[in-house]
Amino acid sequence: MADKVLVVTGGSRGIGAATCLLAAKRGYQLVVNYTANAAAADAVCAEIRAMGGEAVAVKGDVANPADVDAIFAAADGLGTLVGLVNNAGIVDKAARLDEMSIERLERMMRVNVIGSILCAQAAIRRMSTRHGGKGGGIVNLSSAASKLGSPAYYVDYAASKGAIDTLTVGLALELAGEGIRVNGVRPGIIDTEIHASGGEPDRVAKMSPNLPLGRAGTAEEVAEAVLWLLSDAASYTTGTTLAVTGGRAIQP
Ligand code: NAP
């Protein structure tokens, strides 16, 4: 059985896919979760196997408790869970708050907030020394939006990521004596397909010249931060959210 299993939600594309590939290079065995794009998840798994690693793709919506059970059952099938990357996340079209439907708001909070909490619960039940586990690490994907608030853009998304920041602090303290470190990564403008899904495929090109480092970040640059926080090199780091924003939104 594998001894270093990592669940990455939304591991099929973007930051999640880059995290899976880097994690495999660092010796983790991967559960590559996705919700719709099986071909992308299979491609990530194939690349991991081609480098001699182990990976399984698991379809599931993190906002659905039964799907979360299936994701973690797949992890149990692989071996010992040592980490969770709460990466699955969604945006929606730019809008003012007073224009947002209840359906949009519920979906935003269910996927970005409740989904991360459900996955954290499943990981804690396996990794916490309180439950007979051997400890581990959780990394939650926040966003620069949690600091900027994203006015007239997507305040709902920004608020969901603010909740993630608070989850990271509270959970880190709740689990500090149980062998689990909990940290966050706060990406800025990263070149992935999420911007197209929010109706703005040209967002990266539009924003890049105005960013402090003069360009958008890559998914691989975010993955490096995630893997550092999971690693023993970060053994005294818990409850922090690391900005990977190229200098954007770094004021406390
Ligand atoms: P992305 O390219 O849009 O990829 C999203 C991933 O999440 C895909 O693998 C998708 O699966 C999966 N997913 C979506 N909804 C899901 C659900 N309900 N259950 C399970 N998986 C789901 O996104 P990204 O840009 O890599 O973003 C990853 C994380 O970083 C998100 O939490 C996002 O908020 C955060 N972030 C991104 C940026 C940025 O500029 N890119 C900035 C700040 C924060 P399918 O392939 O099956 O659709």
XYZ file of N, CA and C and ligand atoms in Angstrom:
804
model
N 0.840 -1.204 0.000
C 0.000 0.000 0.000
C 0.874 1.252 0.000
N 0.363 2.290 -0.655
C 1.088 3.554 -0.709
C 1.110 4.204 0.672
N 2.168 4.964 0.969
C 2.308 5.534 2.306
C 2.268 7.058 2.324
N 2.009 7.668 1.176
C 2.075 9.134 1.104
C 0.997 9.631 0.142
N -0.259 9.378 0.526
C -1.371 9.689 -0.377
C -1.832 11.123 -0.166
N -2.007 11.827 -1.281
C -2.454 13.221 -1.249
C -3.720 13.361 -2.086
N -4.760 13.938 -1.489
C -5.980 14.255 -2.232
C -5.887 15.696 -2.699
N -6.041 15.904 -4.003
C -6.098 17.264 -4.555
C -7.465 17.431 -5.195
N -8.305 18.287 -4.611
C -9.617 18.513 -5.224
C -9.430 19.454 -6.415
N -10.214 19.217 -7.459
C -10.016 20.009 -8.682
C -8.611 19.816 -9.224
N -8.169 18.561 -9.271
C -6.796 18.272 -9.706
C -6.655 18.098 -11.204
N -7.748 18.257 -11.932
C -7.714 17.980 -13.369
C -7.137 19.109 -14.209
N -7.243 20.343 -13.703
C -6.815 21.489 -14.525
C -6.159 22.559 -13.641
N -5.482 23.504 -14.296
C -4.984 24.699 -13.623
C -4.047 24.410 -12.460
N -4.267 25.129 -11.363
C -3.393 25.023 -10.187
C -3.430 23.605 -9.613
N -4.618 22.988 -9.624
C -4.740 21.636 -9.089
C -3.920 20.638 -9.883
N -3.966 20.736 -11.195
C -3.196 19.809 -12.041
C -1.697 20.008 -11.821
N -1.260 21.265 -11.761
C 0.165 21.546 -11.519
C 0.588 21.006 -10.156
N -0.316 21.102 -9.179
C -0.016 20.587 -7.832
C 0.124 19.074 -7.856
N -0.784 18.395 -8.572
C -0.692 16.928 -8.678
C 0.637 16.505 -9.295
N 1.024 17.176 -10.379
C 2.243 16.769 -11.085
C 3.487 17.013 -10.228
N 3.531 18.161 -9.547
C 4.694 18.436 -8.686
C 4.702 17.489 -7.485
N 3.515 17.211 -6.933
C 3.435 16.302 -5.782
C 3.936 14.907 -6.160
N 3.587 14.456 -7.354
C 4.053 13.138 -7.802
C 5.583 13.119 -7.875
N 6.164 14.235 -8.370
C 7.638 14.309 -8.428
C 8.245 14.280 -7.033
N 7.490 14.754 -6.051
C 7.986 14.765 -4.664
C 7.637 13.480 -3.912
N 7.111 12.487 -4.617
C 6.914 11.176 -3.998
C 5.535 10.898 -3.435
N 4.576 11.792 -3.691
C 3.209 11.510 -3.237
C 2.484 10.616 -4.242
N 1.504 9.848 -3.728
C 0.569 9.136 -4.578
C -0.720 9.957 -4.584
N -1.307 10.140 -5.775
C -2.339 11.167 -5.941
C -3.751 10.645 -6.137
N -4.700 11.297 -5.446
C -6.104 11.217 -5.822
C -6.405 12.516 -6.564
N -6.666 12.383 -7.862
C -6.900 13.535 -8.728
C -8.410 13.693 -8.893
N -8.984 14.576 -8.088
C -10.441 14.779 -8.167
C -10.779 15.761 -9.294
N -11.943 15.524 -9.896
C -12.467 16.445 -10.902
C -13.972 16.376 -10.821
N -14.663 17.291 -11.503
C -16.117 17.223 -11.440
C -16.774 16.971 -12.799
N -16.120 17.398 -13.876
C -16.741 17.253 -15.198
C -15.760 16.748 -16.252
N -14.520 17.182 -16.155
C -13.572 17.003 -17.242
C -12.711 15.739 -17.050
N -13.323 14.577 -17.333
C -12.626 13.300 -17.124
C -11.359 13.207 -17.965
N -11.410 13.732 -19.183
C -10.240 13.618 -20.071
C -9.042 14.353 -19.472
N -9.298 15.526 -18.879
C -8.196 16.295 -18.269
C -7.636 15.549 -17.062
N -8.525 14.975 -16.235
C -8.060 14.232 -15.054
C -7.259 13.001 -15.482
N -7.754 12.305 -16.512
C -7.039 11.114 -16.992
C -5.667 11.493 -17.536
N -5.573 12.653 -18.184
C -4.281 13.088 -18.734
C -3.285 13.368 -17.599
N -3.759 13.963 -16.522
C -2.867 14.212 -15.371
C -2.382 12.881 -14.799
N -3.315 11.925 -14.648
C -2.944 10.609 -14.101
C -1.949 9.894 -15.030
N -2.201 10.001 -16.332
C -1.303 9.331 -17.291
C 0.105 9.916 -17.200
N 0.197 11.224 -17.042
C 1.514 11.865 -16.942
C 2.238 11.410 -15.667
N 1.473 11.266 -14.585
C 2.071 10.815 -13.319
C 2.569 9.367 -13.456
N 1.739 8.529 -14.081
C 2.154 7.116 -14.242
C 3.372 7.012 -15.158
N 3.407 7.893 -16.154
C 4.551 7.871 -17.085
C 5.853 8.217 -16.372
N 5.753 8.982 -15.273
C 6.987 9.269 -14.522
C 7.194 8.270 -13.379
N 6.430 7.164 -13.397
C 6.626 6.099 -12.399
C 5.809 6.280 -11.137
N 4.896 7.242 -11.126
C 4.090 7.496 -9.926
C 2.755 6.771 -9.960
N 1.992 6.994 -8.890
C 0.660 6.374 -8.767
C -0.386 7.458 -8.679
N -1.498 7.292 -9.415
C -2.576 8.289 -9.361
C -3.885 7.656 -9.776
N -4.977 8.088 -9.105
C -6.312 7.695 -9.558
C -7.151 8.946 -9.744
N -7.945 8.950 -10.811
C -8.869 10.060 -11.049
C -10.206 9.705 -10.418
N -10.790 10.643 -9.678
C -12.089 10.383 -9.030
C -13.030 11.541 -9.315
N -14.133 11.212 -9.990
C -15.148 12.222 -10.281
C -15.927 12.520 -9.001
N -16.194 13.785 -8.748
C -16.996 14.115 -7.567
C -17.083 15.610 -7.357
N -18.263 16.037 -6.941
C -18.495 17.440 -6.621
C -18.203 17.627 -5.135
N -17.250 18.483 -4.796
C -16.864 18.626 -3.384
C -18.011 19.149 -2.519
N -19.020 19.729 -3.153
C -20.159 20.246 -2.394
C -21.163 19.148 -2.037
N -20.933 17.932 -2.532
C -21.853 16.817 -2.314
C -21.220 15.814 -1.331
N -21.816 15.650 -0.154
C -21.205 14.784 0.869
C -20.946 13.355 0.378
N -21.851 12.794 -0.411
C -21.644 11.418 -0.896
C -20.442 11.367 -1.837
N -20.278 12.407 -2.647
C -19.122 12.456 -3.557
C -17.817 12.585 -2.762
N -17.856 13.374 -1.692
C -16.654 13.530 -0.852
C -16.286 12.176 -0.233
N -17.299 11.425 0.204
C -17.031 10.075 0.729
C -16.319 9.228 -0.325
N -16.772 9.331 -1.579
C -16.169 8.526 -2.649
C -14.721 8.949 -2.912
N -14.469 10.249 -2.868
C -13.102 10.753 -3.087
C -12.156 10.171 -2.035
N -12.607 10.180 -0.772
C -11.716 9.711 0.300
C -11.678 8.183 0.388
N -12.749 7.518 -0.079
C -12.698 6.052 -0.166
C -11.619 5.656 -1.174
N -11.499 6.439 -2.242
C -10.447 6.154 -3.233
C -9.072 6.346 -2.614
N -8.939 7.353 -1.754
C -7.660 7.574 -1.063
C -7.345 6.375 -0.167
N -8.361 5.886 0.563
C -8.164 4.715 1.435
C -7.726 3.505 0.610
N -8.273 3.403 -0.597
C -7.919 2.281 -1.470
C -6.462 2.338 -1.913
N -5.925 3.565 -1.979
C -4.523 3.716 -2.406
C -3.545 3.434 -1.267
N -3.879 3.958 -0.068
C -2.950 3.782 1.061
C -3.201 4.795 2.160
N -2.127 5.266 2.789
C -2.242 6.150 3.949
C -2.312 7.612 3.523
N -3.397 8.268 3.930
C -3.569 9.680 3.580
C -2.655 10.547 4.435
N -1.880 11.418 3.792
C -1.017 12.340 4.544
C -1.336 13.799 4.235
N -2.207 14.047 3.245
C -2.462 15.453 2.940
C -3.690 15.671 2.079
N -4.202 16.902 2.200
C -5.353 17.355 1.400
C -5.036 18.746 0.874
N -5.269 18.943 -0.418
C -5.210 20.292 -0.990
C -6.627 20.662 -1.410
N -7.214 21.593 -0.655
C -8.558 22.082 -0.948
C -8.444 23.135 -2.047
N -8.403 22.629 -3.291
C -8.135 23.514 -4.433
C -9.369 23.802 -5.271
N -10.327 22.869 -5.333
C -11.511 23.066 -6.192
C -12.175 24.387 -5.833
N -12.434 25.181 -6.837
C -13.061 26.474 -6.586
C -13.653 27.027 -7.860
N -14.670 27.872 -7.703
C -15.350 28.448 -8.868
C -15.479 29.953 -8.715
N -15.590 30.626 -9.872
C -15.978 32.038 -9.913
C -17.280 32.096 -10.717
N -17.793 33.292 -10.897
C -18.968 33.461 -11.754
C -18.772 34.780 -12.496
N -19.732 35.132 -13.329
C -19.625 36.337 -14.157
C -19.541 37.592 -13.277
N -18.856 38.607 -13.773
C -18.782 39.878 -13.046
C -20.188 40.435 -12.861
N -20.484 40.851 -11.628
C -21.822 41.389 -11.329
C -21.752 42.178 -10.027
N -22.716 43.080 -9.853
C -22.861 43.733 -8.555
C -23.585 42.761 -7.617
N -23.350 42.951 -6.320
C -23.953 42.025 -5.357
C -25.474 42.025 -5.443
N -26.053 43.216 -5.691
C -27.523 43.283 -5.708
C -28.128 42.673 -6.966
N -27.263 42.178 -7.863
C -27.766 41.497 -9.061
C -27.661 39.979 -8.952
N -27.050 39.482 -7.885
C -26.751 38.039 -7.820
C -27.947 37.230 -7.352
N -28.213 36.127 -8.046
C -29.347 35.265 -7.693
C -28.986 34.413 -6.482
N -30.012 33.932 -5.812
C -29.799 33.030 -4.672
C -29.130 31.742 -5.139
N -29.458 31.306 -6.372
C -28.845 30.074 -6.901
C -27.326 30.259 -7.047
N -26.931 31.426 -7.558
C -25.505 31.702 -7.710
C -24.816 31.723 -6.343
N -25.429 32.442 -5.386
C -24.814 32.590 -4.066
C -24.657 31.242 -3.377
N -25.705 30.418 -3.477
C -25.642 29.111 -2.820
C -24.583 28.222 -3.461
N -24.492 28.269 -4.768
C -23.491 27.440 -5.466
C -22.080 27.890 -5.079
N -21.867 29.225 -5.062
C -20.542 29.775 -4.716
C -20.114 29.299 -3.327
N -21.025 29.426 -2.368
C -20.673 29.067 -0.993
C -20.579 27.547 -0.817
N -21.443 26.821 -1.507
C -21.406 25.356 -1.364
C -20.092 24.783 -1.904
N -19.676 25.233 -3.071
C -18.430 24.674 -3.645
C -17.206 25.216 -2.905
N -17.101 26.539 -2.794
C -15.856 27.122 -2.286
C -15.693 26.958 -0.775
N -16.785 27.052 -0.031
C -16.659 27.013 1.438
C -17.052 25.637 1.983
N -18.301 25.236 1.755
C -18.752 23.969 2.350
C -17.962 22.797 1.768
N -17.657 22.857 0.472
C -16.859 21.791 -0.142
C -15.508 21.632 0.552
N -14.852 22.758 0.835
C -13.548 22.689 1.519
C -13.712 22.138 2.924
N -14.795 22.518 3.593
C -15.017 22.035 4.964
C -15.312 20.532 4.965
N -16.152 20.079 4.022
C -16.466 18.639 3.954
C -15.194 17.817 3.720
N -14.345 18.307 2.823
C -13.098 17.573 2.535
C -12.167 17.605 3.743
N -12.111 18.743 4.430
C -11.276 18.828 5.639
C -11.777 17.824 6.682
N -13.090 17.723 6.848
C -13.635 16.759 7.824
C -13.165 15.340 7.503
N -13.291 14.976 6.227
C -12.913 13.608 5.824
C -11.425 13.371 6.053
N -10.604 14.400 5.778
C -9.153 14.255 5.962
C -8.803 14.155 7.446
N -9.468 14.969 8.269
C -9.184 14.954 9.715
C -9.495 13.577 10.302
N -10.615 12.999 9.872
C -11.015 11.685 10.419
C -9.974 10.609 10.107
N -9.179 10.830 9.075
C -8.149 9.844 8.726
C -6.777 10.219 9.277
N -6.458 11.522 9.341
C -5.071 11.923 9.659
C -4.850 12.301 11.119
N -5.894 12.765 11.823
C -5.695 13.266 13.179
C -5.258 12.147 14.120
N -4.292 12.453 14.971
C -3.861 11.467 15.975
C -5.018 11.156 16.922
N -5.945 12.107 17.041
C -7.141 11.890 17.885
C -8.005 10.741 17.353
N -7.905 10.526 16.053
C -8.673 9.433 15.433
C -7.762 8.245 15.096
N -6.584 8.197 15.696
C -5.669 7.081 15.442
C -4.811 7.251 14.202
N -4.862 8.452 13.583
C -4.056 8.709 12.386
C -2.632 9.128 12.735
N -1.836 9.339 11.686
C -0.413 9.652 11.886
C -0.096 11.114 11.632
N -1.139 11.956 11.489
C -0.906 13.374 11.217
C -0.861 13.648 9.728
N -0.647 14.925 9.365
C -0.599 15.283 7.948
C -0.709 16.774 7.755
N -1.050 17.142 6.536
C -1.119 18.578 6.205
C -2.345 18.893 5.355
N -2.883 20.084 5.575
C -3.987 20.576 4.744
C -3.580 21.933 4.199
N -3.776 22.124 2.901
C -3.554 23.450 2.301
C -4.836 23.886 1.604
N -5.309 25.076 1.976
C -6.544 25.634 1.416
C -6.205 26.736 0.416
N -6.838 26.701 -0.755
C -6.611 27.754 -1.749
C -7.528 28.939 -1.471
N -6.896 30.050 -1.118
C -7.601 31.311 -0.910
C -7.533 32.094 -2.222
N -7.542 33.416 -2.134
C -7.413 34.275 -3.315
C -7.086 35.689 -2.857
N -6.368 36.437 -3.705
C -6.146 37.861 -3.433
C -7.476 38.571 -3.250
N -8.538 37.996 -3.849
C -9.872 38.592 -3.727
C -10.304 38.712 -2.271
N -9.812 37.823 -1.408
C -10.228 37.874 0.009
C -9.733 39.151 0.664
N -8.649 39.722 0.150
C -8.113 40.989 0.675
C -8.700 42.185 -0.072
N -8.943 42.018 -1.382
C -9.377 43.151 -2.220
C -10.895 43.339 -2.188
N -11.638 42.269 -1.893
C -13.102 42.340 -1.842
C -13.790 42.295 -3.190
N -13.041 42.524 -4.269
C -13.562 42.431 -5.651
C -14.870 43.180 -5.887
N -14.902 44.483 -5.543
C -16.148 45.248 -5.697
C -16.614 45.324 -7.151
N -17.931 45.228 -7.338
C -18.567 45.292 -8.653
C -18.034 44.213 -9.591
N -17.454 43.187 -9.025
C -16.849 42.131 -9.820
C -17.385 40.783 -9.377
N -16.878 40.330 -8.220
C -17.526 39.160 -7.586
C -17.258 39.169 -6.089
N -18.015 40.013 -5.418
C -17.922 40.097 -3.956
C -18.279 38.749 -3.315
N -19.177 37.998 -3.950
C -19.538 36.683 -3.392
C -18.330 35.751 -3.365
N -17.573 35.728 -4.452
C -16.355 34.906 -4.509
C -15.347 35.377 -3.462
N -15.148 36.706 -3.382
C -14.193 37.263 -2.416
C -14.585 36.863 -0.995
N -15.885 36.946 -0.691
C -16.355 36.583 0.649
C -16.145 35.091 0.912
N -16.316 34.264 -0.122
C -16.092 32.821 0.076
C -14.630 32.556 0.415
N -13.729 33.328 -0.185
C -12.304 33.128 0.091
C -11.916 33.743 1.440
N -12.639 34.783 1.875
C -12.448 35.289 3.239
C -12.791 34.217 4.253
N -13.852 33.471 3.957
C -14.232 32.357 4.840
C -13.129 31.300 4.870
N -12.493 31.084 3.730
C -11.391 30.108 3.673
C -10.227 30.565 4.548
N -9.916 31.860 4.520
C -8.831 32.372 5.371
C -9.133 32.101 6.844
N -10.381 32.325 7.235
C -10.762 32.102 8.634
C -10.738 30.618 8.974
N -11.190 29.796 8.031
C -11.132 28.342 8.219
C -9.688 27.901 8.481
N -8.757 28.459 7.718
C -7.348 28.075 7.861
C -6.849 28.385 9.271
N -7.176 29.564 9.782
C -6.709 29.951 11.120
C -7.351 29.056 12.192
N -8.663 28.924 12.123
C -9.366 28.173 13.161
C -8.985 26.709 13.185
N -8.905 26.130 11.992
C -8.598 24.700 11.905
C -7.146 24.428 12.325
N -6.252 25.353 11.968
C -4.844 25.184 12.361
C -4.748 25.087 13.884
N -5.478 25.946 14.589
C -5.408 25.944 16.052
C -6.136 24.733 16.638
N -7.260 24.377 16.008
C -8.023 23.222 16.501
C -7.206 21.928 16.382
N -6.362 21.850 15.346
C -5.647 20.602 15.057
C -4.171 20.631 15.453
N -3.743 21.747 16.058
C -2.304 21.912 16.327
C -1.743 20.792 17.205
N -2.572 20.266 18.110
C -2.102 19.191 18.995
C -2.395 17.809 18.451
N -2.817 17.731 17.194
C -3.232 16.431 16.631
C -2.426 16.033 15.398
N -1.254 16.676 15.236
C -0.348 16.274 14.159
C -0.698 16.801 12.777
N -1.652 17.719 12.719
C -2.046 18.242 11.392
C -1.750 19.736 11.336
N -0.963 20.134 10.329
C -0.746 21.560 10.067
C -1.711 21.997 8.960
N -2.272 23.186 9.144
C -3.237 23.714 8.170
C -2.755 25.086 7.720
N -2.570 25.242 6.428
C -2.114 26.520 5.879
C -2.907 26.859 4.621
N -2.724 28.091 4.162
C -3.394 28.523 2.949
C -2.394 29.076 1.947
N -2.803 29.094 0.687
C -2.049 29.802 -0.358
C -3.019 30.776 -1.000
N -2.564 32.024 -1.128
C -3.415 33.074 -1.688
C -2.888 33.477 -3.061
N -3.376 32.855 -4.142
C -2.885 33.245 -5.474
C -3.424 34.615 -5.885
N -2.635 35.271 -6.745
C -3.111 36.509 -7.375
C -3.709 36.145 -8.734
N -3.303 36.888 -9.770
C -3.780 36.572 -11.122
C -2.885 35.468 -11.692
N -3.479 34.288 -11.841
C -2.719 33.121 -12.319
C -3.312 32.698 -13.661
N -2.420 32.323 -14.570
C -2.832 32.004 -15.940
C -3.447 30.601 -16.008
N -4.770 30.530 -15.759
C -5.512 29.271 -15.868
C -6.832 29.554 -16.602
N -7.631 28.502 -16.730
C -8.915 28.651 -17.443
C -10.029 29.224 -16.570
N -9.739 29.512 -15.295
C -10.803 29.987 -14.400
C -11.366 31.329 -14.879
N -10.495 32.127 -15.516
C -10.938 33.465 -15.952
C -11.955 33.346 -17.092
N -11.720 32.385 -17.980
C -12.695 32.146 -19.063
C -14.017 31.667 -18.479
N -13.937 30.843 -17.428
C -15.180 30.343 -16.827
C -15.954 31.476 -16.158
N -15.274 32.569 -15.826
C -15.949 33.754 -15.287
C -16.318 34.737 -16.401
N -16.209 34.289 -17.659
C -16.620 35.115 -18.790
C -15.566 36.113 -19.234
N -14.310 35.956 -18.752
C -13.252 36.905 -19.121
C -11.976 36.203 -19.544
N -11.984 35.591 -20.732
C -10.795 34.859 -21.168
C -9.549 35.750 -21.304
N -9.753 37.070 -21.460
C -8.591 37.957 -21.648
C -8.151 38.643 -20.342
N -8.638 38.171 -19.198
C -8.332 38.828 -17.921
C -6.818 38.853 -17.625
N -6.144 37.723 -17.906
C -4.707 37.649 -17.621
C -3.954 38.681 -18.463
N -4.248 38.732 -19.753
C -3.565 39.685 -20.640
C -3.865 41.123 -20.229
N -5.108 41.379 -19.849
C -5.527 42.738 -19.468
C -4.850 43.199 -18.179
N -4.737 42.293 -17.216
C -4.238 42.660 -15.893
C -2.708 42.672 -15.811
N -2.054 41.840 -16.626
C -0.614 41.598 -16.461
C 0.242 42.856 -16.363
N 0.072 43.843 -17.269
C 0.973 45.002 -17.217
C 0.869 45.808 -15.922
N -0.265 45.704 -15.238
C -0.463 46.491 -14.014
C -0.083 45.743 -12.737
N 0.372 44.524 -12.865
C 0.733 43.757 -11.670
C 2.147 44.132 -11.243
N 2.427 44.154 -9.924
C 3.742 44.594 -9.452
C 4.919 43.896 -10.135
N 4.836 42.572 -10.319
C 5.947 41.881 -10.993
C 5.821 41.934 -12.512
N 4.799 42.619 -13.020
C 4.676 42.862 -14.457
C 4.139 41.702 -15.265
N 3.651 40.698 -14.586
C 3.099 39.541 -15.315
C 2.197 38.758 -14.375
N 1.376 37.884 -14.978
C 0.578 36.947 -14.184
C 1.480 35.815 -13.707
N 0.982 35.077 -12.723
C 1.720 33.910 -12.246
C 1.326 32.665 -13.013
N 2.113 31.608 -12.831
C 1.777 30.327 -13.451
C 1.247 29.375 -12.381
N 0.500 28.384 -12.847
C -0.015 27.368 -11.926
C 1.136 26.662 -11.218
N 2.242 26.496 -11.929
C 3.391 25.793 -11.348
C 3.989 26.606 -10.188
N 3.975 27.936 -10.307
C 4.514 28.771 -9.217
C 3.650 28.650 -7.960
N 2.338 28.494 -8.146
C 1.448 28.312 -6.991
C 1.674 26.919 -6.389
N 1.837 25.935 -7.261
C 2.052 24.557 -6.795
C 3.296 24.460 -5.906
N 4.328 25.210 -6.246
C 5.567 25.195 -5.429
C 5.259 25.607 -3.990
N 4.422 26.627 -3.833
C 4.067 27.094 -2.481
C 3.245 26.040 -1.744
N 2.306 25.424 -2.454
C 1.468 24.379 -1.841
C 2.348 23.236 -1.334
N 3.263 22.801 -2.199
C 4.099 21.649 -1.825
C 5.060 21.990 -0.698
N 5.526 23.239 -0.668
C 6.388 23.635 0.455
C 5.605 23.574 1.760
N 4.406 24.107 1.761
C 3.606 24.118 2.993
C 3.280 22.696 3.461
N 3.126 21.758 2.540
C 2.846 20.366 2.928
C 4.101 19.664 3.454
N 5.264 20.165 3.071
C 6.505 19.419 3.313
C 7.035 19.611 4.736
N 7.971 18.754 5.116
C 8.622 18.876 6.424
C 9.434 20.159 6.535
N 9.798 20.747 5.398
C 10.534 22.017 5.442
C 9.689 23.107 6.101
N 8.367 22.921 6.117
C 7.458 23.906 6.731
C 6.931 23.389 8.077
N 7.748 22.573 8.754
C 7.267 21.861 9.955
C 6.828 22.783 11.098
N 7.296 24.052 11.095
C 6.894 24.984 12.171
C 5.909 26.028 11.654
N 5.316 25.775 10.498
C 4.382 26.730 9.886
C 2.983 26.154 9.910
N 2.100 26.814 10.655
C 0.688 26.435 10.619
C -0.178 27.668 10.844
N -1.326 27.705 10.187
C -2.274 28.810 10.368
C -1.962 30.037 9.541
N -1.011 29.921 8.622
C -0.651 31.082 7.804
C -1.186 30.913 6.383
N -1.411 32.051 5.718
C -1.782 32.003 4.300
C -0.723 32.780 3.525
N -0.069 32.065 2.636
C 1.072 32.604 1.897
C 0.595 33.254 0.597
N 0.904 34.534 0.419
C 0.512 35.231 -0.806
C 1.444 34.847 -1.951
N 0.857 34.368 -3.046
C 1.627 34.091 -4.268
C 0.956 34.939 -5.339
N 1.185 36.236 -5.216
C 0.406 37.222 -5.973
C 1.289 38.141 -6.812
N 2.581 37.876 -6.844
C 3.476 38.782 -7.571
C 3.446 40.195 -6.997
N 3.122 40.298 -5.713
C 3.137 41.610 -5.045
C 1.765 42.267 -4.928
N 0.737 41.661 -5.525
C -0.616 42.231 -5.465
C -1.267 41.895 -4.121
N -1.978 42.831 -3.567
C -2.799 42.592 -2.362
C -1.984 41.997 -1.224
N -0.808 42.583 -0.961
C 0.032 42.009 0.100
C -0.061 42.776 1.409
N -0.785 43.914 1.413
C -0.940 44.641 2.686
C -1.847 43.840 3.586
N -1.550 43.802 4.923
C -2.404 43.031 5.817
C -3.818 43.591 5.875
P -9.599 26.179 -12.944
O -8.492 26.239 -13.930
O -10.938 26.741 -13.295
O -9.779 24.656 -12.495
C -10.765 24.356 -11.560
C -10.624 22.920 -11.110
O -11.606 22.682 -10.083
C -10.910 21.934 -12.216
O -10.082 20.814 -11.993
C -12.384 21.580 -11.988
O -12.725 20.288 -12.455
C -12.445 21.618 -10.479
N -13.777 21.863 -9.920
C -14.620 22.900 -10.153
N -15.736 22.775 -9.411
C -15.594 21.627 -8.706
C -16.412 20.943 -7.782
N -17.615 21.399 -7.427
N -15.946 19.784 -7.241
C -14.734 19.281 -7.597
N -13.916 19.900 -8.468
C -14.348 21.047 -9.013
O -9.187 26.881 -11.567
P -7.760 27.432 -11.043
O -7.537 28.762 -11.613
O -6.724 26.382 -11.176
O -8.122 27.682 -9.502
C -7.844 26.733 -8.494
C -8.089 27.375 -7.137
O -7.278 28.544 -6.998
C -9.540 27.835 -6.917
O -9.908 27.597 -5.581
C -9.474 29.334 -7.198
O -10.475 30.048 -6.534
C -8.083 29.654 -6.678
N -7.535 30.892 -7.286
C -7.241 30.956 -8.613
C -6.739 32.142 -9.135
C -6.372 32.310 -10.597
O -6.092 33.458 -11.015
N -6.377 31.269 -11.398
C -6.557 33.249 -8.302
C -6.874 33.140 -6.970
C -7.359 31.950 -6.459
P -13.137 19.999 -14.017
O -11.834 19.983 -14.793
O -13.786 18.662 -13.971
O -14.041 21.113 -14.442
